[in-house]
Amino acid sequence: DGGITQSPKYLFRKEGQNVTLSCEQNLNHDAMYWYRQDPGQGLRLIYYSQIVNDFQKGDIAEGYSVSREKKESFPLTVTSAQKNPTAFYLCASSTMSSGANVLTFGAGSRLTVL
Amino acid sequence: DQQVKQNSPSLSVQEGRISILNCDYTNSMFDYFLWYKKYPAEGPTFLISISSIKDKNEDGRFTVFLNKSAKHLSLHIVPSQPGDSAVYFCAGKKKSSGDKLTFGTGTRLAVRP
């Protein structure tokens, strides 16, 4: 089945540690995205990539980094510079088609900083 | 700057009745609007979309209405079913910004049996 796989599903981190969240898709989608969900704030865009080896900052990129070395993979690193990293992280992908793009989301990764 | 607003954080509806979820936006550059449904601890799934040049789009039990002059859209679910209980996100897409979506804060719908 085609889809997006995020891992790990749950992750605990001590303050000051960097962590990397994995996102893999086998949908052959060109574009990939990372969103963050916090209670009462909806989904906010962290980073996105429309093509391999290229990515752009979203609305809340500070304290995060990404890479896009392969079309299928778009890992997100939450660095120690991120002041409030505890959240639910969602990876998504889409085809770069005209009209209403439809994002396909993974099941999410919940990060808790202890 | 909240460009997409869902002012009702929650809604409770009796099974079989109509559910109406509302969404307001401020950015006139949105060319598409989309609704996503999300269950706890899962990723959102696409539900229905509407182009800014239309005022209605229907798909089975789900209908989205767009009022451009009021910068308002609504999602109607009829008849509502207990399985519809979830958080619903409204999102806007600007043609100038590629495929990025701007999401609202979500409305939690509870359908009572």
PDB file of N, CA and C in Angstrom, chain A residues 27-89:
ATOM      1  N   LEU A  27       4.731   7.209  -2.446  1.00  0.00           N
ATOM      2  CA  LEU A  27       3.656   7.675  -3.323  1.00  0.00           C
ATOM      3  C   LEU A  27       4.198   8.329  -4.591  1.00  0.00           C
ATOM      4  N   ASN A  28       5.514   8.435  -4.680  1.00  0.00           N
ATOM      5  CA  ASN A  28       6.158   9.117  -5.809  1.00  0.00           C
ATOM      6  C   ASN A  28       5.739  10.593  -5.884  1.00  0.00           C
ATOM      7  N   HIS A  29       5.454  11.177  -4.724  1.00  0.00           N
ATOM      8  CA  HIS A  29       5.096  12.593  -4.679  1.00  0.00           C
ATOM      9  C   HIS A  29       6.338  13.461  -4.735  1.00  0.00           C
ATOM     10  N   ASP A  30       6.204  14.597  -5.418  1.00  0.00           N
ATOM     11  CA  ASP A  30       7.346  15.499  -5.531  1.00  0.00           C
ATOM     12  C   ASP A  30       7.571  16.318  -4.260  1.00  0.00           C
ATOM     13  N   ALA A  31       6.483  16.796  -3.676  1.00  0.00           N
ATOM     14  CA  ALA A  31       6.587  17.741  -2.565  1.00  0.00           C
ATOM     15  C   ALA A  31       6.357  17.050  -1.223  1.00  0.00           C
ATOM     16  N   MET A  32       7.102  17.501  -0.213  1.00  0.00           N
ATOM     17  CA  MET A  32       6.943  16.993   1.142  1.00  0.00           C
ATOM     18  C   MET A  32       6.946  18.149   2.123  1.00  0.00           C
ATOM     19  N   TYR A  33       6.270  17.945   3.252  1.00  0.00           N
ATOM     20  CA  TYR A  33       6.040  19.013   4.214  1.00  0.00           C
ATOM     21  C   TYR A  33       6.160  18.485   5.641  1.00  0.00           C
ATOM     22  N   TRP A  34       6.524  19.376   6.538  1.00  0.00           N
ATOM     23  CA  TRP A  34       6.443  19.096   7.969  1.00  0.00           C
ATOM     24  C   TRP A  34       5.558  20.147   8.624  1.00  0.00           C
ATOM     25  N   TYR A  35       4.562  19.643   9.373  1.00  0.00           N
ATOM     26  CA  TYR A  35       3.674  20.507  10.139  1.00  0.00           C
ATOM     27  C   TYR A  35       3.794  20.141  11.615  1.00  0.00           C
ATOM     28  N   ARG A  36       3.449  21.088  12.423  1.00  0.00           N
ATOM     29  CA  ARG A  36       3.424  20.879  13.872  1.00  0.00           C
ATOM     30  C   ARG A  36       2.015  21.185  14.364  1.00  0.00           C
ATOM     31  N   GLN A  37       1.488  20.326  15.247  1.00  0.00           N
ATOM     32  CA  GLN A  37       0.165  20.563  15.811  1.00  0.00           C
ATOM     33  C   GLN A  37       0.283  20.772  17.308  1.00  0.00           C
ATOM     34  N   ASP A  38      -0.240  21.903  17.764  1.00  0.00           N
ATOM     35  CA  ASP A  38      -0.346  22.195  19.186  1.00  0.00           C
ATOM     36  C   ASP A  38      -1.812  22.433  19.517  1.00  0.00           C
ATOM     37  N   PRO A  39      -2.210  22.144  20.737  1.00  0.00           N
ATOM     38  CA  PRO A  39      -3.622  22.341  21.116  1.00  0.00           C
ATOM     39  C   PRO A  39      -4.068  23.784  20.871  1.00  0.00           C
ATOM     40  N   GLY A  40      -5.187  23.954  20.185  1.00  0.00           N
ATOM     41  CA  GLY A  40      -5.743  25.279  19.950  1.00  0.00           C
ATOM     42  C   GLY A  40      -5.038  26.101  18.890  1.00  0.00           C
ATOM     43  N   GLN A  41      -4.039  25.520  18.236  1.00  0.00           N
ATOM     44  CA  GLN A  41      -3.303  26.299  17.223  1.00  0.00           C
ATOM     45  C   GLN A  41      -3.326  25.666  15.849  1.00  0.00           C
ATOM     46  N   GLY A  42      -4.036  24.625  15.647  1.00  0.00           N
ATOM     47  CA  GLY A  42      -4.110  24.019  14.333  1.00  0.00           C
ATOM     48  C   GLY A  42      -2.776  23.458  13.879  1.00  0.00           C
ATOM     49  N   LEU A  43      -2.588  23.413  12.589  1.00  0.00           N
ATOM     50  CA  LEU A  43      -1.364  22.881  11.992  1.00  0.00           C
ATOM     51  C   LEU A  43      -0.534  24.041  11.451  1.00  0.00           C
ATOM     52  N   ARG A  44       0.705  24.089  11.867  1.00  0.00           N
ATOM     53  CA  ARG A  44       1.589  25.163  11.404  1.00  0.00           C
ATOM     54  C   ARG A  44       2.758  24.573  10.631  1.00  0.00           C
ATOM     55  N   LEU A  45       3.092  25.206   9.502  1.00  0.00           N
ATOM     56  CA  LEU A  45       4.099  24.694   8.586  1.00  0.00           C
ATOM     57  C   LEU A  45       5.502  25.011   9.082  1.00  0.00           C
ATOM     58  N   ILE A  46       6.342  23.968   9.168  1.00  0.00           N
ATOM     59  CA  ILE A  46       7.717  24.142   9.637  1.00  0.00           C
ATOM     60  C   ILE A  46       8.662  24.301   8.441  1.00  0.00           C
ATOM     61  N   TYR A  47       8.698  23.315   7.580  1.00  0.00           N
ATOM     62  CA  TYR A  47       9.524  23.314   6.377  1.00  0.00           C
ATOM     63  C   TYR A  47       8.787  22.574   5.272  1.00  0.00           C
ATOM     64  N   TYR A  48       9.147  22.888   4.023  1.00  0.00           N
ATOM     65  CA  TYR A  48       8.612  22.124   2.915  1.00  0.00           C
ATOM     66  C   TYR A  48       9.661  22.015   1.821  1.00  0.00           C
ATOM     67  N   SER A  49       9.482  21.002   0.972  1.00  0.00           N
ATOM     68  CA  SER A  49      10.415  20.749  -0.112  1.00  0.00           C
ATOM     69  C   SER A  49       9.615  20.365  -1.345  1.00  0.00           C
ATOM     70  N   GLN A  50       9.873  21.066  -2.425  1.00  0.00           N
ATOM     71  CA  GLN A  50       9.130  20.788  -3.656  1.00  0.00           C
ATOM     72  C   GLN A  50       9.931  19.908  -4.615  1.00  0.00           C
ATOM     73  N   ILE A  51      11.230  19.742  -4.322  1.00  0.00           N
ATOM     74  CA  ILE A  51      12.073  18.951  -5.213  1.00  0.00           C
ATOM     75  C   ILE A  51      13.283  18.481  -4.419  1.00  0.00           C
ATOM     76  N   VAL A  52      13.890  17.388  -4.865  1.00  0.00           N
ATOM     77  CA  VAL A  52      15.065  16.865  -4.178  1.00  0.00           C
ATOM     78  C   VAL A  52      16.164  17.926  -4.106  1.00  0.00           C
ATOM     79  N   ASN A  53      16.870  17.934  -2.983  1.00  0.00           N
ATOM     80  CA  ASN A  53      17.981  18.851  -2.723  1.00  0.00           C
ATOM     81  C   ASN A  53      17.571  20.315  -2.642  1.00  0.00           C
ATOM     82  N   ASP A  54      16.299  20.559  -2.395  1.00  0.00           N
ATOM     83  CA  ASP A  54      15.825  21.932  -2.215  1.00  0.00           C
ATOM     84  C   ASP A  54      14.711  21.942  -1.177  1.00  0.00           C
ATOM     85  N   PHE A  55      14.725  22.936  -0.289  1.00  0.00           N
ATOM     86  CA  PHE A  55      13.663  23.059   0.706  1.00  0.00           C
ATOM     87  C   PHE A  55      13.568  24.513   1.135  1.00  0.00           C
ATOM     88  N   GLN A  56      12.404  24.868   1.670  1.00  0.00           N
ATOM     89  CA  GLN A  56      12.143  26.248   2.092  1.00  0.00           C
ATOM     90  C   GLN A  56      11.583  26.267   3.503  1.00  0.00           C
ATOM     91  N   LYS A  57      11.839  27.367   4.197  1.00  0.00           N
ATOM     92  CA  LYS A  57      11.289  27.544   5.530  1.00  0.00           C
ATOM     93  C   LYS A  57       9.792  27.820   5.451  1.00  0.00           C
ATOM     94  N   GLY A  58       9.091  27.280   6.428  1.00  0.00           N
ATOM     95  CA  GLY A  58       7.685  27.592   6.581  1.00  0.00           C
ATOM     96  C   GLY A  58       7.511  28.724   7.567  1.00  0.00           C
ATOM     97  N   ASP A  59       6.399  28.708   8.278  1.00  0.00           N
ATOM     98  CA  ASP A  59       6.069  29.804   9.185  1.00  0.00           C
ATOM     99  C   ASP A  59       6.809  29.734  10.527  1.00  0.00           C
ATOM    100  N   ILE A  60       7.252  28.531  10.921  1.00  0.00           N
ATOM    101  CA  ILE A  60       7.854  28.385  12.250  1.00  0.00           C
ATOM    102  C   ILE A  60       9.126  27.536  12.168  1.00  0.00           C
ATOM    103  N   ALA A  61      10.059  27.903  11.298  1.00  0.00           N
ATOM    104  CA  ALA A  61      11.241  27.082  11.031  1.00  0.00           C
ATOM    105  C   ALA A  61      12.335  27.190  12.102  1.00  0.00           C
ATOM    106  N   GLU A  62      12.282  28.189  12.942  1.00  0.00           N
ATOM    107  CA  GLU A  62      13.362  28.393  13.902  1.00  0.00           C
ATOM    108  C   GLU A  62      13.513  27.209  14.849  1.00  0.00           C
ATOM    109  N   GLY A  63      14.763  26.707  14.950  1.00  0.00           N
ATOM    110  CA  GLY A  63      15.014  25.583  15.841  1.00  0.00           C
ATOM    111  C   GLY A  63      14.845  24.231  15.175  1.00  0.00           C
ATOM    112  N   TYR A  64      14.564  24.227  13.888  1.00  0.00           N
ATOM    113  CA  TYR A  64      14.394  22.990  13.125  1.00  0.00           C
ATOM    114  C   TYR A  64      15.349  22.976  11.928  1.00  0.00           C
ATOM    115  N   SER A  65      15.674  21.765  11.454  1.00  0.00           N
ATOM    116  CA  SER A  65      16.413  21.636  10.200  1.00  0.00           C
ATOM    117  C   SER A  65      15.904  20.410   9.457  1.00  0.00           C
ATOM    118  N   VAL A  66      16.063  20.431   8.128  1.00  0.00           N
ATOM    119  CA  VAL A  66      15.605  19.322   7.293  1.00  0.00           C
ATOM    120  C   VAL A  66      16.655  19.038   6.224  1.00  0.00           C
ATOM    121  N   SER A  67      16.453  17.910   5.543  1.00  0.00           N
ATOM    122  CA  SER A  67      17.251  17.587   4.362  1.00  0.00           C
ATOM    123  C   SER A  67      16.336  16.856   3.386  1.00  0.00           C
ATOM    124  N   ARG A  68      16.697  16.911   2.093  1.00  0.00           N
ATOM    125  CA  ARG A  68      15.905  16.192   1.092  1.00  0.00           C
ATOM    126  C   ARG A  68      16.881  15.615   0.072  1.00  0.00           C
ATOM    127  N   GLU A  69      17.578  14.563   0.490  1.00  0.00           N
ATOM    128  CA  GLU A  69      18.580  13.938  -0.370  1.00  0.00           C
ATOM    129  C   GLU A  69      17.957  12.928  -1.320  1.00  0.00           C
ATOM    130  N   LYS A  70      16.795  12.414  -0.940  1.00  0.00           N
ATOM    131  CA  LYS A  70      16.073  11.464  -1.789  1.00  0.00           C
ATOM    132  C   LYS A  70      14.624  11.903  -1.907  1.00  0.00           C
ATOM    133  N   LYS A  71      14.007  11.558  -3.009  1.00  0.00           N
ATOM    134  CA  LYS A  71      12.607  11.952  -3.224  1.00  0.00           C
ATOM    135  C   LYS A  71      11.706  11.361  -2.153  1.00  0.00           C
ATOM    136  N   GLU A  72      12.051  10.157  -1.671  1.00  0.00           N
ATOM    137  CA  GLU A  72      11.168   9.443  -0.760  1.00  0.00           C
ATOM    138  C   GLU A  72      11.294   9.889   0.689  1.00  0.00           C
ATOM    139  N   SER A  73      12.341  10.641   1.020  1.00  0.00           N
ATOM    140  CA  SER A  73      12.657  10.864   2.420  1.00  0.00           C
ATOM    141  C   SER A  73      12.803  12.344   2.756  1.00  0.00           C
ATOM    142  N   PHE A  74      12.259  12.745   3.902  1.00  0.00           N
ATOM    143  CA  PHE A  74      12.324  14.152   4.317  1.00  0.00           C
ATOM    144  C   PHE A  74      12.422  14.200   5.842  1.00  0.00           C
ATOM    145  N   PRO A  75      13.591  13.892   6.403  1.00  0.00           N
ATOM    146  CA  PRO A  75      13.720  13.873   7.862  1.00  0.00           C
ATOM    147  C   PRO A  75      13.750  15.279   8.461  1.00  0.00           C
ATOM    148  N   LEU A  76      13.208  15.378   9.667  1.00  0.00           N
ATOM    149  CA  LEU A  76      13.166  16.643  10.400  1.00  0.00           C
ATOM    150  C   LEU A  76      13.989  16.509  11.671  1.00  0.00           C
ATOM    151  N   THR A  77      14.921  17.425  11.879  1.00  0.00           N
ATOM    152  CA  THR A  77      15.703  17.449  13.113  1.00  0.00           C
ATOM    153  C   THR A  77      15.199  18.586  13.995  1.00  0.00           C
ATOM    154  N   VAL A  78      14.836  18.231  15.213  1.00  0.00           N
ATOM    155  CA  VAL A  78      14.427  19.217  16.202  1.00  0.00           C
ATOM    156  C   VAL A  78      15.674  19.506  17.039  1.00  0.00           C
ATOM    157  N   THR A  79      16.194  20.694  16.933  1.00  0.00           N
ATOM    158  CA  THR A  79      17.447  21.008  17.605  1.00  0.00           C
ATOM    159  C   THR A  79      17.198  21.557  19.004  1.00  0.00           C
ATOM    160  N   SER A  80      18.267  21.665  19.761  1.00  0.00           N
ATOM    161  CA  SER A  80      18.154  22.194  21.121  1.00  0.00           C
ATOM    162  C   SER A  80      17.775  23.675  21.111  1.00  0.00           C
ATOM    163  N   ALA A  81      17.848  24.315  19.949  1.00  0.00           N
ATOM    164  CA  ALA A  81      17.478  25.727  19.848  1.00  0.00           C
ATOM    165  C   ALA A  81      15.968  25.933  19.804  1.00  0.00           C
ATOM    166  N   GLN A  82      15.226  24.856  19.598  1.00  0.00           N
ATOM    167  CA  GLN A  82      13.766  24.961  19.562  1.00  0.00           C
ATOM    168  C   GLN A  82      13.285  25.098  21.002  1.00  0.00           C
ATOM    169  N   LYS A  83      12.663  26.224  21.326  1.00  0.00           N
ATOM    170  CA  LYS A  83      12.343  26.548  22.711  1.00  0.00           C
ATOM    171  C   LYS A  83      11.202  25.722  23.293  1.00  0.00           C
ATOM    172  N   ASN A  84      10.291  25.313  22.479  1.00  0.00           N
ATOM    173  CA  ASN A  84       9.135  24.572  22.968  1.00  0.00           C
ATOM    174  C   ASN A  84       8.848  23.397  22.043  1.00  0.00           C
ATOM    175  N   PRO A  85       9.663  22.362  22.068  1.00  0.00           N
ATOM    176  CA  PRO A  85       9.557  21.309  21.065  1.00  0.00           C
ATOM    177  C   PRO A  85       8.464  20.271  21.319  1.00  0.00           C
ATOM    178  N   THR A  86       7.900  20.238  22.517  1.00  0.00           N
ATOM    179  CA  THR A  86       6.873  19.235  22.792  1.00  0.00           C
ATOM    180  C   THR A  86       5.654  19.506  21.928  1.00  0.00           C
ATOM    181  N   ALA A  87       5.327  18.560  21.043  1.00  0.00           N
ATOM    182  CA  ALA A  87       4.219  18.743  20.102  1.00  0.00           C
ATOM    183  C   ALA A  87       4.007  17.458  19.323  1.00  0.00           C
ATOM    184  N   PHE A  88       2.966  17.478  18.497  1.00  0.00           N
ATOM    185  CA  PHE A  88       2.662  16.383  17.579  1.00  0.00           C
ATOM    186  C   PHE A  88       3.133  16.830  16.199  1.00  0.00           C
ATOM    187  N   TYR A  89       4.021  16.054  15.588  1.00  0.00           N
ATOM    188  CA  TYR A  89       4.614  16.438  14.311  1.00  0.00           C
ATOM    189  C   TYR A  89       4.032  15.585  13.187  1.00  0.00           C
TER     190      TYR A  89
END
